[in-house]
Amino acid sequence: MPEDDFITNKQLAETLGVSNRTVYNDIVQLNQVMKDKGAQLISKPHYGVKLVVTDQEKYLAFLRSLEVDTVTVGDNTETRVSKIVEKMIQSDTPIKMDDLSEELYVSRSTLKNDLKRVRAFLDSYDLQIDYRSYTGMSINGPEKNLRRCLAKIEQNLIAADGSFLSKDMDQISALLKEIFKRHRYKMAAYSFHNFVAHIHVSISRIRQGKEIALVYPEQNDGEPQVRNLAEEIIAALSRAYDIIFSRTEFQYLLLHLECKRMVSDTSEAVVSSGVYEITTRMLREIQTAFHYDFQHDFELVTNLSLHIVPLRLRLLYDMPFENPMTAEICEGAPLAYEMATVACGVLARIYEKKVSPDEIAYIALHFNVAIDRYKKKHKKNVLIVCGTGKSSAMLLTYRIKEEYGKFLNVVGTHDSINLAEVDFTNVDYVLTTIHIREHIPVPIIEINRPFFMGEERGDLRKYFQNDRRKTLMRYFSEDLFLSHLTADSKETVLKLLCETSAANMEIPEDAFAHVMQREALGNTAFGNYVAIPHPDRPMGEESFVVTGILERPVLWDQEEVQIVFLIFMKAGGDRNLQLFYRSVSRFLSDKTLVQRLIQNQTYEELIAILDSLSYETR
C-alpha cells in the first residue's frame, strides 16, 4: 500500500496476480484482523482503497509480528527507514540501491525519498551515509553511535504494555530482572527497555566481531555495588549466548548501569560536595533569572543532586538519555522547562557539552514539582482592615482562610487609624470593610459586610480574576505586536523582534546577542507552532512581551514555528511572570486557539484569547 494515497482494487489485483473479487474479500478480512491493531483500510468509490493509521505504536507492533526474512508486506515509510538503517549498519559490505529497492519491494524513486529520511534519522546519532559510485552505500561512524542507533530501532520490538515482541529480548529481560532483584538495583521502566535493547544489539555486534572502543577511563571501575552487578550480568550473558565480553565491552555495560541507575532511597546515594556545589549554582541562576528562590527547598536540592550524579556521567561520556515525554513536558510545563534550560546552562559550561532537550525535560520535572510547592508556600499576603472592632476582624480572617486558604495568607489585622504607618513590604492586598481615604502602595478591596456573605465572596473572586487579567495584560501592548511577518530563519525573526523592542522600550544595545546566547543553550520552540525565546539574563526596568506572527512557519531548530512570544524580564526577576507561563501553557495545548490566532493575526484577537485564558488560569 502507498502511504497516505489511494490505490485501486484493479492495481492491487494485477500486482498480486489475483482477481478483483479476491482483493475485495482480502480487504474485508484484513480489516477484521487489524480492527485492534491501530490501522484500517478505507475504501472510497472511484478512488480505491487507502491505509489509515490511527495508532502508530500498535500498527508497528503488528507489522513486526508479520515479519518474515526481514520483509514485511505492508511496510510504511517509518518501517522501511528502520530496515534500511539496520541493513546498512549490519552489512559488512556496501549495498547498492538496486539491490536494496529489490529487497524492500519498492521503486528506486521511493527508495531515494526514504534515504532523505534515513539521513535525517542518522543525523541525531552523528552518523553519515558513505556513497561510492559503482560500489554502494554504507553507514559510517563510531561503534558506540552505531549501537545507539540500532538500539533505537530495536525499541520498536517493545509493545505498549512493556512486553517484548522478540524472544531473545524477552529472555534477556527475564535474566536482567532476576539479577537486578538480587542486587536491589533499580532502573526506570523506559531505561530498562532501552538497556535490554542495547544488550541485544551488543550481543549481535560482538558475534560480528564489531567491538566497542574504550569508553571508560581505566582508573575508574565504578562503584563496587554496580561493578559486582555488571560482573554477574556479563557472566550470565556469556553462559547464555556463548560469547566472550572483552574489557571494553564490560566497561560499556558498566557505564550503562551507572548512567541509568535510579536512586529512590537517599541513604543509598552519595552526593559529593562537587555535585552539591553544581546544584547550588543552578538554583542561583534560577533565582537571578526568574526571581524564584529554591535554595532552601530541601526536597528539590536533594532530588536534583541525586539526578545530577548519573547525568554528569552521561555528559562526560556522551551517553544520551532519551525521554519519551519531552514534547509533553515542553507543552505542559513551559516555565519549568525554561528554568531547567537555564539551570542546565551551568552544566554545559562546566562540562563543555550541550545538554540535550531530553535531559532538560527530566530536570524540568523536578522544577515543576518545586513550583507547585513554591506557590503553596508563597501565597498572596492580605492585611485585614476592619472598622467594627477586633472580633469582627477575627471573624473576617477566619472567613478568608476558609474560602481562600489555598491562595491567600492573612498577615495580620489593623484598624483604620494610622494606616499609613503600616509596613506594606510583604503585603499584596488590603481587604477592608470601610472606605480608606489614605493613599497606600497596594490594591484595596472593599467589602460591604464583615461577615463575608455569598455576594461578597462572588465579588472577591471576580476581583482576583480581574487582577490576574490586568497583571497578564501589562506584558502586552499594540506597539509590540507584529503580524504577517515574512522571514526565512529564526535569526531573522528574532532580530526583527529585538529591533521593535529597542524602538519602543529601554533595553541594552546587545539584547539580540543575549537572545541568541539563550538560543545556544537549547531549543525555545515548545510545539504547536509556538516559540518562547528570551535573553539569557534579565535586563531593563520593565518586563514585557513582543509578539510576532508569521505568514508561513519557519524552522526553529527541529520545530516549525509561526507564533513567537519574545520575553524580556526586568532586572531582578519578575515573579508575576508565572501567570504568563501558565496562560501560555494553556494556549500551547489548545490547537484551536493557536490556529485562531494564525488565521486572524490582530492585536484584538490576541487580547481576546489571553483574556479568556487569564480567567481560566489559577
mmCIF file of N, CA, C and O in Angstrom, residues 420-455:
data_model
loop_
_atom_site.group_PDB
_atom_site.id
_atom_site.type_symbol
_atom_site.label_atom_id
_atom_site.label_comp_id
_atom_site.label_asym_id
_atom_site.label_seq_id
_atom_site.Cartn_x
_atom_site.Cartn_y
_atom_site.Cartn_z
ATOM 1 N N ALA A 420 -1.272 54.578 57.383
ATOM 2 C CA ALA A 420 -0.108 54.950 56.570
ATOM 3 C C ALA A 420 1.204 54.534 57.220
ATOM 4 O O ALA A 420 2.243 54.462 56.551
ATOM 5 N N GLU A 421 1.172 54.268 58.543
ATOM 6 C CA GLU A 421 2.400 53.882 59.252
ATOM 7 C C GLU A 421 2.710 52.392 59.114
ATOM 8 O O GLU A 421 3.768 51.933 59.537
ATOM 9 N N VAL A 422 1.786 51.624 58.502
ATOM 10 C CA VAL A 422 1.991 50.170 58.343
ATOM 11 C C VAL A 422 3.085 49.899 57.299
ATOM 12 O O VAL A 422 3.169 50.584 56.274
ATOM 13 N N ASP A 423 3.914 48.902 57.552
ATOM 14 C CA ASP A 423 4.929 48.472 56.586
ATOM 15 C C ASP A 423 4.272 47.511 55.588
ATOM 16 O O ASP A 423 3.873 46.395 55.937
ATOM 17 N N PHE A 424 4.137 47.949 54.340
ATOM 18 C CA PHE A 424 3.454 47.158 53.319
ATOM 19 C C PHE A 424 4.416 46.329 52.451
ATOM 20 O O PHE A 424 4.024 45.822 51.411
ATOM 21 N N THR A 425 5.640 46.196 52.904
ATOM 22 C CA THR A 425 6.653 45.478 52.117
ATOM 23 C C THR A 425 6.190 44.071 51.741
ATOM 24 O O THR A 425 6.370 43.621 50.601
ATOM 25 N N ASN A 426 5.586 43.368 52.705
ATOM 26 C CA ASN A 426 5.160 41.987 52.463
ATOM 27 C C ASN A 426 3.645 41.860 52.346
ATOM 28 O O ASN A 426 3.071 40.801 52.646
ATOM 29 N N VAL A 427 2.984 42.924 51.961
ATOM 30 C CA VAL A 427 1.528 42.913 51.799
ATOM 31 C C VAL A 427 1.191 43.081 50.313
ATOM 32 O O VAL A 427 1.721 43.969 49.643
ATOM 33 N N ASP A 428 0.324 42.197 49.782
ATOM 34 C CA ASP A 428 -0.086 42.280 48.377
ATOM 35 C C ASP A 428 -1.431 42.987 48.217
ATOM 36 O O ASP A 428 -1.651 43.667 47.208
ATOM 37 N N TYR A 429 -2.359 42.800 49.190
ATOM 38 C CA TYR A 429 -3.684 43.415 49.135
ATOM 39 C C TYR A 429 -4.100 43.865 50.531
ATOM 40 O O TYR A 429 -3.677 43.278 51.547
ATOM 41 N N VAL A 430 -4.964 44.875 50.566
ATOM 42 C CA VAL A 430 -5.662 45.237 51.803
ATOM 43 C C VAL A 430 -7.136 44.929 51.588
ATOM 44 O O VAL A 430 -7.740 45.382 50.613
ATOM 45 N N LEU A 431 -7.699 44.149 52.489
ATOM 46 C CA LEU A 431 -9.128 43.804 52.441
ATOM 47 C C LEU A 431 -9.809 44.569 53.571
ATOM 48 O O LEU A 431 -9.465 44.400 54.743
ATOM 49 N N THR A 432 -10.765 45.431 53.227
ATOM 50 C CA THR A 432 -11.333 46.321 54.243
ATOM 51 C C THR A 432 -12.850 46.366 54.183
ATOM 52 O O THR A 432 -13.455 46.233 53.111
ATOM 53 N N THR A 433 -13.467 46.581 55.343
ATOM 54 C CA THR A 433 -14.921 46.728 55.425
ATOM 55 C C THR A 433 -15.329 48.194 55.455
ATOM 56 O O THR A 433 -16.519 48.517 55.493
ATOM 57 N N ILE A 434 -14.331 49.117 55.476
ATOM 58 C CA ILE A 434 -14.632 50.562 55.490
ATOM 59 C C ILE A 434 -13.880 51.241 54.351
ATOM 60 O O ILE A 434 -12.909 50.698 53.824
ATOM 61 N N HIS A 435 -14.307 52.411 53.999
ATOM 62 C CA HIS A 435 -13.639 53.154 52.935
ATOM 63 C C HIS A 435 -12.337 53.750 53.459
ATOM 64 O O HIS A 435 -12.313 54.400 54.512
ATOM 65 N N ILE A 436 -11.250 53.543 52.757
ATOM 66 C CA ILE A 436 -9.942 54.068 53.165
ATOM 67 C C ILE A 436 -9.608 55.279 52.303
ATOM 68 O O ILE A 436 -9.543 55.184 51.071
ATOM 69 N N ARG A 437 -9.417 56.411 52.948
ATOM 70 C CA ARG A 437 -9.132 57.649 52.223
ATOM 71 C C ARG A 437 -7.627 57.842 51.994
ATOM 72 O O ARG A 437 -7.219 58.532 51.062
ATOM 73 N N GLU A 438 -6.833 57.265 52.882
ATOM 74 C CA GLU A 438 -5.383 57.449 52.776
ATOM 75 C C GLU A 438 -4.823 56.699 51.570
ATOM 76 O O GLU A 438 -5.338 55.658 51.168
ATOM 77 N N HIS A 439 -3.724 57.222 51.026
ATOM 78 C CA HIS A 439 -3.043 56.541 49.921
ATOM 79 C C HIS A 439 -2.093 55.481 50.488
ATOM 80 O O HIS A 439 -1.263 55.775 51.352
ATOM 81 N N ILE A 440 -2.243 54.271 50.019
ATOM 82 C CA ILE A 440 -1.345 53.186 50.425
ATOM 83 C C ILE A 440 -0.823 52.500 49.153
ATOM 84 O O ILE A 440 -1.487 52.532 48.102
ATOM 85 N N PRO A 441 0.356 51.859 49.218
ATOM 86 C CA PRO A 441 1.032 51.381 47.999
ATOM 87 C C PRO A 441 0.557 50.023 47.470
ATOM 88 O O PRO A 441 1.261 49.414 46.654
ATOM 89 N N VAL A 442 -0.580 49.507 47.949
ATOM 90 C CA VAL A 442 -1.072 48.207 47.459
ATOM 91 C C VAL A 442 -2.554 48.327 47.118
ATOM 92 O O VAL A 442 -3.237 49.251 47.605
ATOM 93 N N PRO A 443 -3.110 47.427 46.286
ATOM 94 C CA PRO A 443 -4.530 47.489 45.947
ATOM 95 C C PRO A 443 -5.424 47.326 47.182
ATOM 96 O O PRO A 443 -5.100 46.579 48.115
ATOM 97 N N ILE A 444 -6.557 48.035 47.175
ATOM 98 C CA ILE A 444 -7.535 47.974 48.272
ATOM 99 C C ILE A 444 -8.805 47.292 47.760
ATOM 100 O O ILE A 444 -9.337 47.671 46.714
ATOM 101 N N ILE A 445 -9.273 46.281 48.494
ATOM 102 C CA ILE A 445 -10.514 45.594 48.139
ATOM 103 C C ILE A 445 -11.532 45.887 49.234
ATOM 104 O O ILE A 445 -11.324 45.519 50.401
ATOM 105 N N GLU A 446 -12.628 46.563 48.868
ATOM 106 C CA GLU A 446 -13.667 46.897 49.847
ATOM 107 C C GLU A 446 -14.798 45.875 49.784
ATOM 108 O O GLU A 446 -15.245 45.502 48.693
ATOM 109 N N ILE A 447 -15.236 45.391 50.954
ATOM 110 C CA ILE A 447 -16.413 44.529 51.024
ATOM 111 C C ILE A 447 -17.438 45.211 51.936
ATOM 112 O O ILE A 447 -17.080 45.994 52.822
ATOM 113 N N ASN A 448 -18.691 44.888 51.721
ATOM 114 C CA ASN A 448 -19.762 45.617 52.409
ATOM 115 C C ASN A 448 -19.939 45.228 53.861
ATOM 116 O O ASN A 448 -20.234 46.041 54.714
ATOM 117 N N ARG A 449 -19.773 43.929 54.150
ATOM 118 C CA ARG A 449 -20.072 43.456 55.497
ATOM 119 C C ARG A 449 -18.937 42.624 56.055
ATOM 120 O O ARG A 449 -18.283 41.886 55.302
ATOM 121 N N PRO A 450 -18.706 42.694 57.327
ATOM 122 C CA PRO A 450 -17.594 41.940 57.912
ATOM 123 C C PRO A 450 -17.843 40.441 57.967
ATOM 124 O O PRO A 450 -16.927 39.678 58.244
ATOM 125 N N PHE A 451 -19.111 40.035 57.740
ATOM 126 C CA PHE A 451 -19.405 38.608 57.875
ATOM 127 C C PHE A 451 -19.166 37.844 56.563
ATOM 128 O O PHE A 451 -19.317 36.642 56.516
ATOM 129 N N PHE A 452 -18.845 38.598 55.456
ATOM 130 C CA PHE A 452 -18.376 37.963 54.234
ATOM 131 C C PHE A 452 -19.370 36.935 53.718
ATOM 132 O O PHE A 452 -19.085 35.747 53.623
ATOM 133 N N MET A 453 -20.583 37.390 53.353
ATOM 134 C CA MET A 453 -21.650 36.512 52.896
ATOM 135 C C MET A 453 -21.461 36.184 51.411
ATOM 136 O O MET A 453 -20.497 36.582 50.777
ATOM 137 N N GLY A 454 -22.435 35.468 50.834
ATOM 138 C CA GLY A 454 -22.328 34.932 49.479
ATOM 139 C C GLY A 454 -21.979 35.947 48.414
ATOM 140 O O GLY A 454 -21.105 35.729 47.583
ATOM 141 N N GLU A 455 -22.667 37.104 48.392
ATOM 142 C CA GLU A 455 -22.421 38.095 47.354
ATOM 143 C C GLU A 455 -20.985 38.615 47.412
ATOM 144 O O GLU A 455 -20.327 38.817 46.394
#
